[in-house]
Every structure is written in C-alpha cells, then in structure tokens.
Tab-separated table of C-alpha atoms and ligand atoms in Angstrom:
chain	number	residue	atom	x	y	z
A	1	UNK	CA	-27.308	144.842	28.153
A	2	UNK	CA	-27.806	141.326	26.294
A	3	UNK	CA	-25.923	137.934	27.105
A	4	UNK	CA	-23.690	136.910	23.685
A	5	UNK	CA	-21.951	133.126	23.621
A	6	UNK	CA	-18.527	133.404	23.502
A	7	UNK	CA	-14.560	131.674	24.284
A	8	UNK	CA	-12.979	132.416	26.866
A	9	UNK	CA	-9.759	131.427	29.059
A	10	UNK	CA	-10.426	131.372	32.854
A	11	UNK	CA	-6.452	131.161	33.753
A	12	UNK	CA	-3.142	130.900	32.017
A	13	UNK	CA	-2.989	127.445	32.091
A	14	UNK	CA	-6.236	127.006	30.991
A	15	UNK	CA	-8.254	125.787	27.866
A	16	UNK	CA	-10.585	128.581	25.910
A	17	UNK	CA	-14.086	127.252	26.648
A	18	UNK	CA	-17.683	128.609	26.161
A	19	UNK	CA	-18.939	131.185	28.241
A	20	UNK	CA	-22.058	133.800	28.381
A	21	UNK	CA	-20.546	137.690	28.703
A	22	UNK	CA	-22.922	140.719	28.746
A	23	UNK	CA	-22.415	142.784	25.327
A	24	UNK	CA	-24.123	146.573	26.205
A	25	UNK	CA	-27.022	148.291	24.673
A	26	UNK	CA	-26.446	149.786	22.026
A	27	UNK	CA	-25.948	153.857	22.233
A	28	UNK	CA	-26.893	156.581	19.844
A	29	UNK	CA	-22.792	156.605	17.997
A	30	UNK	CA	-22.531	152.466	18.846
A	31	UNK	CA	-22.929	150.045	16.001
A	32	UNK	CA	-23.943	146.302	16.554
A	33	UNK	CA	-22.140	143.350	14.384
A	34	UNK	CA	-22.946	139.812	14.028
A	35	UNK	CA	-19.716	138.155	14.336
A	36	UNK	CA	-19.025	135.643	11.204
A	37	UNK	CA	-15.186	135.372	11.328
A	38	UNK	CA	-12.637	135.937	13.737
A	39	UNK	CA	-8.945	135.539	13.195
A	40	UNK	CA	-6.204	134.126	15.420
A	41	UNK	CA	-3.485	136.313	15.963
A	42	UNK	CA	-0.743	135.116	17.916
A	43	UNK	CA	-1.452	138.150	20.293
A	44	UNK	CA	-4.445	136.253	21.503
A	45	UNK	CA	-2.232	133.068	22.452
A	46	UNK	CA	0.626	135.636	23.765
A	47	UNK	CA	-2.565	137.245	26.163
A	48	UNK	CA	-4.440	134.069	27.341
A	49	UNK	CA	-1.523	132.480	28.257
A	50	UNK	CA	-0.495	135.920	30.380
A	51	UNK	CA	2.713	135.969	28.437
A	52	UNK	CA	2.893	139.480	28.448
A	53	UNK	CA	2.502	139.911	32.072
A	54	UNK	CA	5.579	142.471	32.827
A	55	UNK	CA	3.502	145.058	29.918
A	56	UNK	CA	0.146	144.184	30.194
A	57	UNK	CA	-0.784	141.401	33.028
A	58	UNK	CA	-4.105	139.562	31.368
A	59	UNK	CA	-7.581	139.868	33.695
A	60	UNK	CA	-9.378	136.791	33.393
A	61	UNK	CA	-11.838	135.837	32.056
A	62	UNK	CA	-10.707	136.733	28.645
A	63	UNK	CA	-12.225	136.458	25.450
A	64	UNK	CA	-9.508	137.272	22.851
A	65	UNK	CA	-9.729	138.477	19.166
A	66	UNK	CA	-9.243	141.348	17.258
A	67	UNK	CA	-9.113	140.265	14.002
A	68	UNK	CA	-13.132	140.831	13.299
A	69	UNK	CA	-15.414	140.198	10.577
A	70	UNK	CA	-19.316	140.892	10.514
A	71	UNK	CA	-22.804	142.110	9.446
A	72	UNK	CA	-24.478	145.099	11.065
A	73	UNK	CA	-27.562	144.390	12.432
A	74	UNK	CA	-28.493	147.516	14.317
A	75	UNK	CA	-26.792	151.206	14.467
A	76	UNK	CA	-27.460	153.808	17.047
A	77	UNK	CA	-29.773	157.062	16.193
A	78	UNK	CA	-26.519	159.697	15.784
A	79	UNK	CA	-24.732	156.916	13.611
A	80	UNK	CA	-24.050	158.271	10.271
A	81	UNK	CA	-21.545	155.918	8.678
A	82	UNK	CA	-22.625	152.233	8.477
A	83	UNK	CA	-25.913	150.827	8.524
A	84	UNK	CA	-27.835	147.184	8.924
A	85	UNK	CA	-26.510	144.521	6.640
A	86	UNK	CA	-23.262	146.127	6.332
A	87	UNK	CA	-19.809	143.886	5.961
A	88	UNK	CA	-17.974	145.584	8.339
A	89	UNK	CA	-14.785	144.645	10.710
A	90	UNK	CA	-13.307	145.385	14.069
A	91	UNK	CA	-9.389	145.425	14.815
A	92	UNK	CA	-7.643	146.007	17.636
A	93	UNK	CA	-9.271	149.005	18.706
A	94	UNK	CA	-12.719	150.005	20.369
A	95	UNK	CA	-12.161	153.300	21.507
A	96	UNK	CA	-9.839	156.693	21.928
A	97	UNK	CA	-9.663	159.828	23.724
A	98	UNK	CA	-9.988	161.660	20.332
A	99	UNK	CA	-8.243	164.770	21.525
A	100	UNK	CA	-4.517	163.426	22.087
A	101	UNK	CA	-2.044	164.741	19.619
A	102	UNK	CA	-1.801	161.015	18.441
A	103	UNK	CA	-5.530	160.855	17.959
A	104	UNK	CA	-5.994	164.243	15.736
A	105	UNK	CA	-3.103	162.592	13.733
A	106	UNK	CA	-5.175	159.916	13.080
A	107	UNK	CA	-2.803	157.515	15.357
A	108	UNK	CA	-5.410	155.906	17.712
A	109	UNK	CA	-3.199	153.347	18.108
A	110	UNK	CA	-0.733	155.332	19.952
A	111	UNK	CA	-3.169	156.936	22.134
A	112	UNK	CA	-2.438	157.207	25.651
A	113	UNK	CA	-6.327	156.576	26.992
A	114	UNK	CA	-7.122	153.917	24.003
A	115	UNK	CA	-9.764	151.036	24.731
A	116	UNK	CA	-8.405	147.702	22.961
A	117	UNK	CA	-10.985	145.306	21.688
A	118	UNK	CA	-10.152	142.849	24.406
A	119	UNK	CA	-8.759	143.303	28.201
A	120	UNK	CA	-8.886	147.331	28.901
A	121	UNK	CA	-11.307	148.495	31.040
A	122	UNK	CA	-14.496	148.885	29.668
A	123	UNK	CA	-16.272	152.270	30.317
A	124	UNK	CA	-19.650	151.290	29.734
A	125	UNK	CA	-19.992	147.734	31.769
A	126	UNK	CA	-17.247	148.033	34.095
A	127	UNK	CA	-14.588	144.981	34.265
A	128	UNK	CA	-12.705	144.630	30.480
A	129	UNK	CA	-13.963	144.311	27.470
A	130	UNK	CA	-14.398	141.195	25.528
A	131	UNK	CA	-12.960	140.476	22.091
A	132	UNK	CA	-14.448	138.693	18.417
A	133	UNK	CA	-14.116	135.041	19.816
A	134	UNK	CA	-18.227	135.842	20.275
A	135	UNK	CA	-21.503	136.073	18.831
A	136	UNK	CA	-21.801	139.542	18.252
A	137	UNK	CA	-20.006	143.143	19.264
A	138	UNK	CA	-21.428	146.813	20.711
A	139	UNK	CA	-18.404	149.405	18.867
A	140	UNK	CA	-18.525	153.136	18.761
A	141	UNK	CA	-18.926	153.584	15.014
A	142	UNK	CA	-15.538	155.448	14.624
A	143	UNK	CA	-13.587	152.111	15.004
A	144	UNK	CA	-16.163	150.190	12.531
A	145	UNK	CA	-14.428	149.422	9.269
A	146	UNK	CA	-16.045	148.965	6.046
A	147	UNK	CA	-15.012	145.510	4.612
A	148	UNK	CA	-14.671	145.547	0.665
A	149	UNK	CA	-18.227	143.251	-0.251
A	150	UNK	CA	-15.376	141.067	-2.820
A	151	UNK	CA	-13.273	140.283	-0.493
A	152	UNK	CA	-13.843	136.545	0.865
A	153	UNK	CA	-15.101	137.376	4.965
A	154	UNK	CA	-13.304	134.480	5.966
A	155	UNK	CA	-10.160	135.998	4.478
A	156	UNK	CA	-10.785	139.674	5.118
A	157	UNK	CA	-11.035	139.310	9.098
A	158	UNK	CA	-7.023	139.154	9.857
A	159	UNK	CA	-6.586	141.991	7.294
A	160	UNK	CA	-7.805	143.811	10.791
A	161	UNK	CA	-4.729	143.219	12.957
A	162	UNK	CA	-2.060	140.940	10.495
A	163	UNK	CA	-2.930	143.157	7.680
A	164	UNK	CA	-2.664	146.790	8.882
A	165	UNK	CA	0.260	145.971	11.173
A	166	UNK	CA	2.588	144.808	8.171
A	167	UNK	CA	0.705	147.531	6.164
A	168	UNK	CA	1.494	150.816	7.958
A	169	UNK	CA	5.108	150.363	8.497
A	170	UNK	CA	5.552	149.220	4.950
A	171	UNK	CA	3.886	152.507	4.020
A	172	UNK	CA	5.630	154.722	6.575
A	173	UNK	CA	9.290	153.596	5.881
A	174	UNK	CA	9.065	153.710	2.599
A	175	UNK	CA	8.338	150.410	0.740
A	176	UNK	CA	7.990	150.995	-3.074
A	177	UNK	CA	9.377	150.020	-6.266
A	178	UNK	CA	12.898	148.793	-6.628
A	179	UNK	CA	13.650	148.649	-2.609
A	180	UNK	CA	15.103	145.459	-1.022
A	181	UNK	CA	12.980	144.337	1.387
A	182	UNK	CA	13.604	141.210	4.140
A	183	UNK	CA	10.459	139.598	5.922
A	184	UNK	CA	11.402	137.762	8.913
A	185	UNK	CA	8.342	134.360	9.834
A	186	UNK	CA	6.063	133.640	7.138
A	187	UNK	CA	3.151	133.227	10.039
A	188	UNK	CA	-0.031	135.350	9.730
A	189	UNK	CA	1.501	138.994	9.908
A	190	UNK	CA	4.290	137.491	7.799
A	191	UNK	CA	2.323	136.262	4.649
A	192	UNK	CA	0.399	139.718	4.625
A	193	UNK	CA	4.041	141.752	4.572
A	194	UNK	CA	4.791	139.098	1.744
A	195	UNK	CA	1.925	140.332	-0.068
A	196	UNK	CA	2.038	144.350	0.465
A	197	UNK	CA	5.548	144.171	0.221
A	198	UNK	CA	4.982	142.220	-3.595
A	199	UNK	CA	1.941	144.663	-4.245
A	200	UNK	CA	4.522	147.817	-3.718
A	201	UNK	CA	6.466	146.769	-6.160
A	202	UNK	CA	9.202	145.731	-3.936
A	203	UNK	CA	12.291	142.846	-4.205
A	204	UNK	CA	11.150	140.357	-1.497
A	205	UNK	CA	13.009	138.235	0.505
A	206	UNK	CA	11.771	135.771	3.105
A	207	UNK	CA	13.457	134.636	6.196
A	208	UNK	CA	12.316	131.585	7.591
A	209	UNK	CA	12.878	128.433	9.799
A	210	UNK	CA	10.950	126.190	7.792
A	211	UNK	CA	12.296	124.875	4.677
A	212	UNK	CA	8.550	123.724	3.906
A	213	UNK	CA	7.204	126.577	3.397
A	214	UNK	CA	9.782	127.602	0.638
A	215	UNK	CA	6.879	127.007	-2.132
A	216	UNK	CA	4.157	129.212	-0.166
A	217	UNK	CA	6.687	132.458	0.091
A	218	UNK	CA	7.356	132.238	-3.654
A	219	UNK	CA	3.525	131.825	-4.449
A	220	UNK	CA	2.597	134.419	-1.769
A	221	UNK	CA	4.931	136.557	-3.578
A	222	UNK	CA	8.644	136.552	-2.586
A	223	UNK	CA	11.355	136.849	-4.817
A	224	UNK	CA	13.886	134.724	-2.967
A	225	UNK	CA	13.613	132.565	0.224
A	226	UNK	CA	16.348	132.366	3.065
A	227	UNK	CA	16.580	129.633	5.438
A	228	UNK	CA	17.288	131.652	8.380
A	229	UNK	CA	19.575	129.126	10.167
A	230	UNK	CA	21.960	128.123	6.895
A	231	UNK	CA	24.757	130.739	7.533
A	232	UNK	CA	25.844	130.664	4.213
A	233	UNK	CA	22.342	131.767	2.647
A	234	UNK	CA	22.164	134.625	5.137
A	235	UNK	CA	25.602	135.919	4.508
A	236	UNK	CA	25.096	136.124	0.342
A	237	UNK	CA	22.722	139.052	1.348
A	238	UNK	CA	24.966	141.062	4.069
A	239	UNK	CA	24.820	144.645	3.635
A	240	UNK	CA	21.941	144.798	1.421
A	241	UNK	CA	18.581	145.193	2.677
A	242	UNK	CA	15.894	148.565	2.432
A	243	UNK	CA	13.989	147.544	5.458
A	244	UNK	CA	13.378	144.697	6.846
A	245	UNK	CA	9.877	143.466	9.150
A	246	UNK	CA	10.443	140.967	12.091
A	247	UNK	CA	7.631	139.342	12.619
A	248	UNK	CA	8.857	136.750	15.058
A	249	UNK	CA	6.534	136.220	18.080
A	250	UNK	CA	9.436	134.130	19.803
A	251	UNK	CA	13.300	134.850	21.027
A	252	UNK	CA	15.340	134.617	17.894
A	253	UNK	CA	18.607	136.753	17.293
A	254	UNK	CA	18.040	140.268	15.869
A	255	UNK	CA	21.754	140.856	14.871
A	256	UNK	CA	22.141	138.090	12.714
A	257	UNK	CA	19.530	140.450	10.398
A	258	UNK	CA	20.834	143.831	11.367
A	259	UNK	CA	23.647	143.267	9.463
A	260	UNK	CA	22.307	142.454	6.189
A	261	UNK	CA	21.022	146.414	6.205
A	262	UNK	CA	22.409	148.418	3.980
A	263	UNK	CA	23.512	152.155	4.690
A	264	UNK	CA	20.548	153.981	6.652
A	265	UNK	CA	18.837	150.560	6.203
A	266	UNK	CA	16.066	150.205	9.172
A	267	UNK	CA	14.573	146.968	10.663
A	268	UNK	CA	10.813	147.552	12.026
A	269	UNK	CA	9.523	144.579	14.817
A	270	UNK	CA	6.133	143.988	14.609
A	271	UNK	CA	6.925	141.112	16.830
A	272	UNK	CA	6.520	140.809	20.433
A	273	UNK	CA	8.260	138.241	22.016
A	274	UNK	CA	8.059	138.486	25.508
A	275	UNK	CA	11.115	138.659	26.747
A	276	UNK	CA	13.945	141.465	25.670
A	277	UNK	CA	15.723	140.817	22.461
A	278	UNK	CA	19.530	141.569	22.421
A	279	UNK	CA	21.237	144.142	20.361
A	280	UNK	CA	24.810	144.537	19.488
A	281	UNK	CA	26.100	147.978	19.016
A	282	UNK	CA	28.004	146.911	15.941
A	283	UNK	CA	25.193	145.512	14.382
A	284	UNK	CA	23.924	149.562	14.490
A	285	UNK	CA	26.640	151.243	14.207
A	286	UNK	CA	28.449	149.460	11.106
A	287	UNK	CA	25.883	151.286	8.696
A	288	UNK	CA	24.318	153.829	10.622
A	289	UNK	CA	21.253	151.183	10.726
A	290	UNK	CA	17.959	151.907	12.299
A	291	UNK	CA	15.947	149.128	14.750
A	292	UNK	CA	12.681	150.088	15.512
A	293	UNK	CA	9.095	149.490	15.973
A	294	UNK	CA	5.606	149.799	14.786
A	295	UNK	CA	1.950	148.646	16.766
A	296	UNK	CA	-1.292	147.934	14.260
A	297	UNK	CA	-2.204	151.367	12.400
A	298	UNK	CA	-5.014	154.028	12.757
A	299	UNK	CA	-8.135	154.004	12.166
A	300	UNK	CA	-8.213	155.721	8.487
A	301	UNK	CA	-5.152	154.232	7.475
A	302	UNK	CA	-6.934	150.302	8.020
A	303	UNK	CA	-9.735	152.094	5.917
A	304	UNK	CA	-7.232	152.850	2.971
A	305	UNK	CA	-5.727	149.367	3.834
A	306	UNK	CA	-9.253	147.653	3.141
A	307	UNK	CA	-9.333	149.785	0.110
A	308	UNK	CA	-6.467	148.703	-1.289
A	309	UNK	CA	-7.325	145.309	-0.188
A	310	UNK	CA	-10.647	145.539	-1.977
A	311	UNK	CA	-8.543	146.946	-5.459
A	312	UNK	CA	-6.115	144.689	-5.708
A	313	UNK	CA	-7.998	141.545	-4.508
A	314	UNK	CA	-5.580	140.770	-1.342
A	315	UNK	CA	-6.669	138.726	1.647
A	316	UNK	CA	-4.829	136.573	4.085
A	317	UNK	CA	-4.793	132.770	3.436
A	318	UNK	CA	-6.976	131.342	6.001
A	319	UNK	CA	-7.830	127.592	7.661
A	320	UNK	CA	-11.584	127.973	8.099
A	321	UNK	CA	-11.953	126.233	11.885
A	322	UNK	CA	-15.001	125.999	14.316
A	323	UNK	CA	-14.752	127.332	17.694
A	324	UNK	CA	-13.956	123.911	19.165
A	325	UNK	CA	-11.257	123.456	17.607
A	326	UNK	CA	-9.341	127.011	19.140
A	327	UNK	CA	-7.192	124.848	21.574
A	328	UNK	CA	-5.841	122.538	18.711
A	329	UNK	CA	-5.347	126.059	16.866
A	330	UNK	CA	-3.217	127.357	19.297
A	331	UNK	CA	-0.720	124.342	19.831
A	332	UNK	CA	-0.131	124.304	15.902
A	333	UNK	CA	0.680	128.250	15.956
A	334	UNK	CA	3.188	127.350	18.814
A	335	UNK	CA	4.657	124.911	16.057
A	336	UNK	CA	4.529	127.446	13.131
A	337	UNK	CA	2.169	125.595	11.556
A	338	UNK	CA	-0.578	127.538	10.080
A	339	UNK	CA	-1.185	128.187	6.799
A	340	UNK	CA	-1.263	131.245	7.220
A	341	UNK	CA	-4.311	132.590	9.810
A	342	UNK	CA	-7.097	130.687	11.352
A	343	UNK	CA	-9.887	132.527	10.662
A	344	UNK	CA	-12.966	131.241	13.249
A	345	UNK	CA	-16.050	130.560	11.823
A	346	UNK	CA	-18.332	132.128	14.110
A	347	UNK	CA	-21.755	130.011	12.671
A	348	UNK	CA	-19.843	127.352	14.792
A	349	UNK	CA	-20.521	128.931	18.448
A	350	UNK	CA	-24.531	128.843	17.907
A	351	UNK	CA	-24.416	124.863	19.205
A	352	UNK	CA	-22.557	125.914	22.380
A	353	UNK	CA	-24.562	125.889	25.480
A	354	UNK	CA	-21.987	127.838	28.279
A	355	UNK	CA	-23.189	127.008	31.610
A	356	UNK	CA	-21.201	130.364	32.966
A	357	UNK	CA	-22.036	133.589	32.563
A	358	UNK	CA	-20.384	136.592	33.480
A	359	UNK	CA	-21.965	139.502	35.012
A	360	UNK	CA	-21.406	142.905	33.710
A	361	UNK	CA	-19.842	145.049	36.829
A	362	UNK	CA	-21.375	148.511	37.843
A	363	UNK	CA	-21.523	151.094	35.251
A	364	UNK	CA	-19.095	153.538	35.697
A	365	UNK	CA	-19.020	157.240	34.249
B	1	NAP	P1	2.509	133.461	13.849
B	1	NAP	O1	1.456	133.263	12.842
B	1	NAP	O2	2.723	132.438	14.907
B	1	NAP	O3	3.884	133.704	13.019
B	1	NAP	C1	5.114	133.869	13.645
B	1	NAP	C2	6.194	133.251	12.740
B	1	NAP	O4	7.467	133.521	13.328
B	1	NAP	C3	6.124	131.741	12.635
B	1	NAP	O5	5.240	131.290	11.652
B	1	NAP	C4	7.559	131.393	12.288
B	1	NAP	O6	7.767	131.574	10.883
B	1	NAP	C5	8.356	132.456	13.025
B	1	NAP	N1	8.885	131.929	14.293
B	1	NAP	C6	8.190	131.404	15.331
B	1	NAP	N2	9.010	131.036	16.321
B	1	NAP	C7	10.262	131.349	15.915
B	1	NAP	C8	11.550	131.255	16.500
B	1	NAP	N3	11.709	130.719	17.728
B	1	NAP	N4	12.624	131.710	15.796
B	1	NAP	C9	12.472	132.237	14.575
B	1	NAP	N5	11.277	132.343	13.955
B	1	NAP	C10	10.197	131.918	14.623
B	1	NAP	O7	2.293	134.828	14.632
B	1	NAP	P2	1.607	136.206	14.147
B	1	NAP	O8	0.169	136.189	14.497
B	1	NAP	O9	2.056	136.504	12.790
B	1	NAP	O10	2.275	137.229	15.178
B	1	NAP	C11	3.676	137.415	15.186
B	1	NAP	C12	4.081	138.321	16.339
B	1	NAP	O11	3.589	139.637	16.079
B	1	NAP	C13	3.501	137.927	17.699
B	1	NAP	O12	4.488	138.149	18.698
B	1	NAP	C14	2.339	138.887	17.882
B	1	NAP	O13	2.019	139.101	19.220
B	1	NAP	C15	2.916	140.125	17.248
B	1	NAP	N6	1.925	141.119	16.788
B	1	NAP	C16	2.268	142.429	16.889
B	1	NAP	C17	1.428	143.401	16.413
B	1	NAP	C18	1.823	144.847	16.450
B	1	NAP	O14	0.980	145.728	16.322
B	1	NAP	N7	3.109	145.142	16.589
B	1	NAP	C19	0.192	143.048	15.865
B	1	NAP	C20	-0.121	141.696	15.760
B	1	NAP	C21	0.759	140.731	16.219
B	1	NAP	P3	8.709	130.571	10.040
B	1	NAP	O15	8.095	129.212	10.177
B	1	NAP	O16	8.607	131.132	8.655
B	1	NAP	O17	10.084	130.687	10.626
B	2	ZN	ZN1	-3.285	140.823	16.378
C-alpha cells in the first residue's frame, strides 16, 4: 500500500479539501496510472453532496471522479494489455464479477456485484474505494482504457463517463442518418450527445434553458436550438422526434418532451435527478412512445467509443482548472455554467500538503 494526495469531502455540507488515502500495491492483473486529468461530472456533485441518498447513501470520506485520464507507470506480472508510458483512462468502473449474464455480454455496467471507481466497497483495502480527484490509481487491467495518443488528455478524460453514456444509447436505439434526434441540457453529457448525435449523421435538435448558449449548440453541431421554456418553439416540433436524450441532472418536466415523439419514438434519461420525475399516461400512450433509461456503457463498447473518438477527432470541450478551484467548479455547474466539462489538472495537487490521512481498513478476502 502507498499514500496518494487527493480531494475529498468529509460531509455533505462540506468543502472538497486535500487529503492522504492509501492506493494498494499493485497485483499481478492491476495496472498503475499517474493521474493528469480528471473530469467533473455532475455525478460527483450529485454524490458529495449525498444527493442520492434513497439509491446509494455516500460513505465519507469521498474522493469523487470517474472521468480519468493518465500515464502508466507500472503494470502487474500477468498484465498483458497496457504497459508503462501508456495514455490510458479510467471511467466509472473498477471492477465486475465477470461471470453474470450482463458481464459475458460485455455489460459491466449492469452487473449486479460491480466495483465503481468511487464509494463501493473496496475488496482489496477494505472501506470504499477512492476516485480520479488523486495522484495516481491501482485498476485491474480489464477496466484500463486505451486513450487515442491525438486526442488532447485534457479533453479525452470526460469521454470516460459524459462520452460513453451519451454514446451507447445513441448506438443502441438506433441513431443514424436521417433520424430526428432531441438533446435535452447542453452540460457535459449534453455537448458529447451533440457531437455523436452530429457524427451519426443525425438531424439535431437542442433543448435548453439558456438562450446563451444558442451559438455553442450550433458550433458543437446542432441543427436547430429550442428554448425549452418558449411554448411556442417547443410546440413547432410536436410529434416529431426519433429519440430523444435527457440529460437533465435537475427536476424539469418530462411530458412537455414526450410529446414531441413521433410514432414508436423513445426518450432515453441519462439524467438522474434525485427525486422522481412525473409521467403522464397520455404523454405514452398518444404514440405508443417509449421512456426509458441507459447507465455509462461496457467496457469494450468505451474502447470502440475511444476509437471512434480517436478517428474522427472528438473530445469534450473542457475548462482546464487546478484542484483548488473544485469548490468554485461545483457552484458554477449548479448554475449551468460550464463550458462544457471541467477537466482537473492533476499537476495542480503536487503543492498540496493534506494534514489527514486515511487509513486503509483490514484486508478482506
Ligand atoms: P451538467 O454539466 O450540470 O449538465 C446538466 C444540464 O442540464 C445543464 O447544463 C442545463 O443545460 C440542464 N439543466 C440543469 N438544471 C436544469 C433544470 N432545472 N431544468 C432544465 N434543465 C436543466 O451535468 P452532467 O455532468 O452533464 O450530468 C447530467 C446528469 O446526468 C446528472 O444528473 C448526472 O448525475 C447524470 N449522469 C448519468 C449518467 C448515467 O450513466 N446515466 C452518467 C453521468 C452522469 P441547459 O443550460 O442547456 O438547460
Ligand atoms: Zn459521470
């Protein structure tokens, strides 16, 4: 076991602030990353804040991210795919059963017994496991991605959680040439849908609440851009949509967007606003319309994701910020104002000096 700086939120009221946490030795399958970038995903604020706490009550301390970007510096004996000096990245997963039906589908991220990259219980220390807001990372090589070496690092880290999540349910429900399709928050998972969506081949249309960002959509790639709350702008496109992806990580009002499906139409949240959304039967019924929902991707399809990535040079749009400035970060995302991740450069936590550490609990297994 060796000590890594990292951030970390003691309660849910308050600030992320340096800390020492114990990352393990590294075992004969585990691969070890220097951390350069880590992105904000507005799970992290959702988890620190204990937002959540009715699905998945946070254990503090926390150190959030999953949206990881780094170099290998040392692999385990058995490890076969990545080696030292490799770009690689971490998402939202650190570890599977491997046997479920979901995992031989290559659907770790519907596994029953799955290890995320922050808060589950971590088999080899004990207590949870810590996320990217760190030095450095121990991961099973099976959940190591290779990063694309032309892709900007800064950029490439929220392609991890913002980019497969808009990704895979783009790809499962169809998205391709010629198909309408609605994307509801230009935030971070927004501005990636914007730019598989455009990269598919697809019409795009997005929904927001700020007029200001009207430029940005058409530049990400949109075709049109709908002020969510002017009536008359939503109602021009009733009836007319492919599929739509809500990205909204607050309570907003599903039906108003329900109805602009057309027949067989289906509307995918990627969103997780913590409290329960409400759904008229009309707005399902009128249309035979589908709601449903869709969490990150597997491990092979965020492979093919980074491929694509890498081939068609797409990466999010990122605010470079140091560490120090997470807390600042976090109010703006509350304001929808990020353009369009914060990406965390990790050179910034080397002049940290934590004066807590915590201690890894007893080894278990
Ligand atoms: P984000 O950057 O904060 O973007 C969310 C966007 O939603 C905002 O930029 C804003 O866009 C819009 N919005 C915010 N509050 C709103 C409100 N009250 N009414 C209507 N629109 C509102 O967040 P993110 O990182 O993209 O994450 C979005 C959500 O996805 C979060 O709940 C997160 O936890 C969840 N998530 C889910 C998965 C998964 O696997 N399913 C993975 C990652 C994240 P406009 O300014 O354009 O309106
Ligand atoms: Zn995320």
């Amino acid at each position: 076991m060796t000590p890594a700086k990292a951030y970390a939120a003691a309660s849910a009221t308050s600030p992320l602030a340096s800390l020492t946490i114990p990352r393990r030795d590294v075992t004969d399958r585990d691969v070890e990353i220097e951390i350069l970038f880590c992105g904000i995903c507005h799970s992290d604020l959702h988890q620190v804040r204990n937002e959540w706490a009715d699905a998945m009550p946070t254990v503090y301390p926390i150190v959030p991210g999953h949206e990881i970007v780094g170099r290998v510096t040392r692999v385990g004996s058995g490890v076969k795919t990545h080696k030292a000096g490799d770009l690689v990245g971490v998402g939202c997963l650190v570890d599977s059963d491997r046997t479920c039906d979901a995992c031989t589908a290559g659907l770790e991220q519907f596994c029953p017994n799955q290890t995320l990259t922050f808060g589950s219980p971590d088999k080899h220390l004990g207590g949870v496991t810590f996320g990217g807001y760190s030095e450095k990372l121990v991961v099973d090589e099976h959940f190591v991605l290779r990063i694309p070496e032309t892709l900007d690092p800064a950029g490439a880290a929220p392609l991890l959680c913002a980019g497969i999540t808009t990704y895979s349910p783009m790809r499962h429900w169809g998205v391709t040439e010629r198909k309408k399709v609605g994307v509801i928050g230009l935030g971070g998972l927004g501005h990636m849908g914007v730019k598989f969506a455009d990269a598919f081949g697809a019409h795009v249309v997005v929904f927001t609440t700020s007029p200001d960002k009207r430029d940005d959509a058409l530049r990400l790639g949109a075709d049109e851009v709908v002020v969510s709350r002017n009536a008359n702008e939503m109602q021009q496109h009733a009836g007319s949509f492919d599929f739509i992806l809500d990205t909204v990580s607050a309570r907003h009002d599903v039906n108003a967007y329900l109805i602009l499906l057309r027949l067989d139409g289906a509307l995918t949240l990627v969103g997780a606003p913590p409290k329960p959304l409400e759904v008229s039967a009309f707005s399902l019924i009128m249309g035979r319309r589908r709601l449903a929902g869709s969490n990150i991707g597997g491990i092979a399809e965020t492979q093919e994701m980074l491929h694509f990535c890498g081939e068609h040079g797409i990466a999010a749009d990122v605010e470079v910020i140091a560490i120090q400035s997470v807390n600042d970060a976090y109010e703006r995302l509350l304001k929808s104002d990020v353009k369009y991740r914060f990406s965390i450069d990790m050179a910034s936590l080397k002049s940290e000096q934590p004066r807590d550490t915590v201690q890894a609990h007893v080894r278990v297994g």
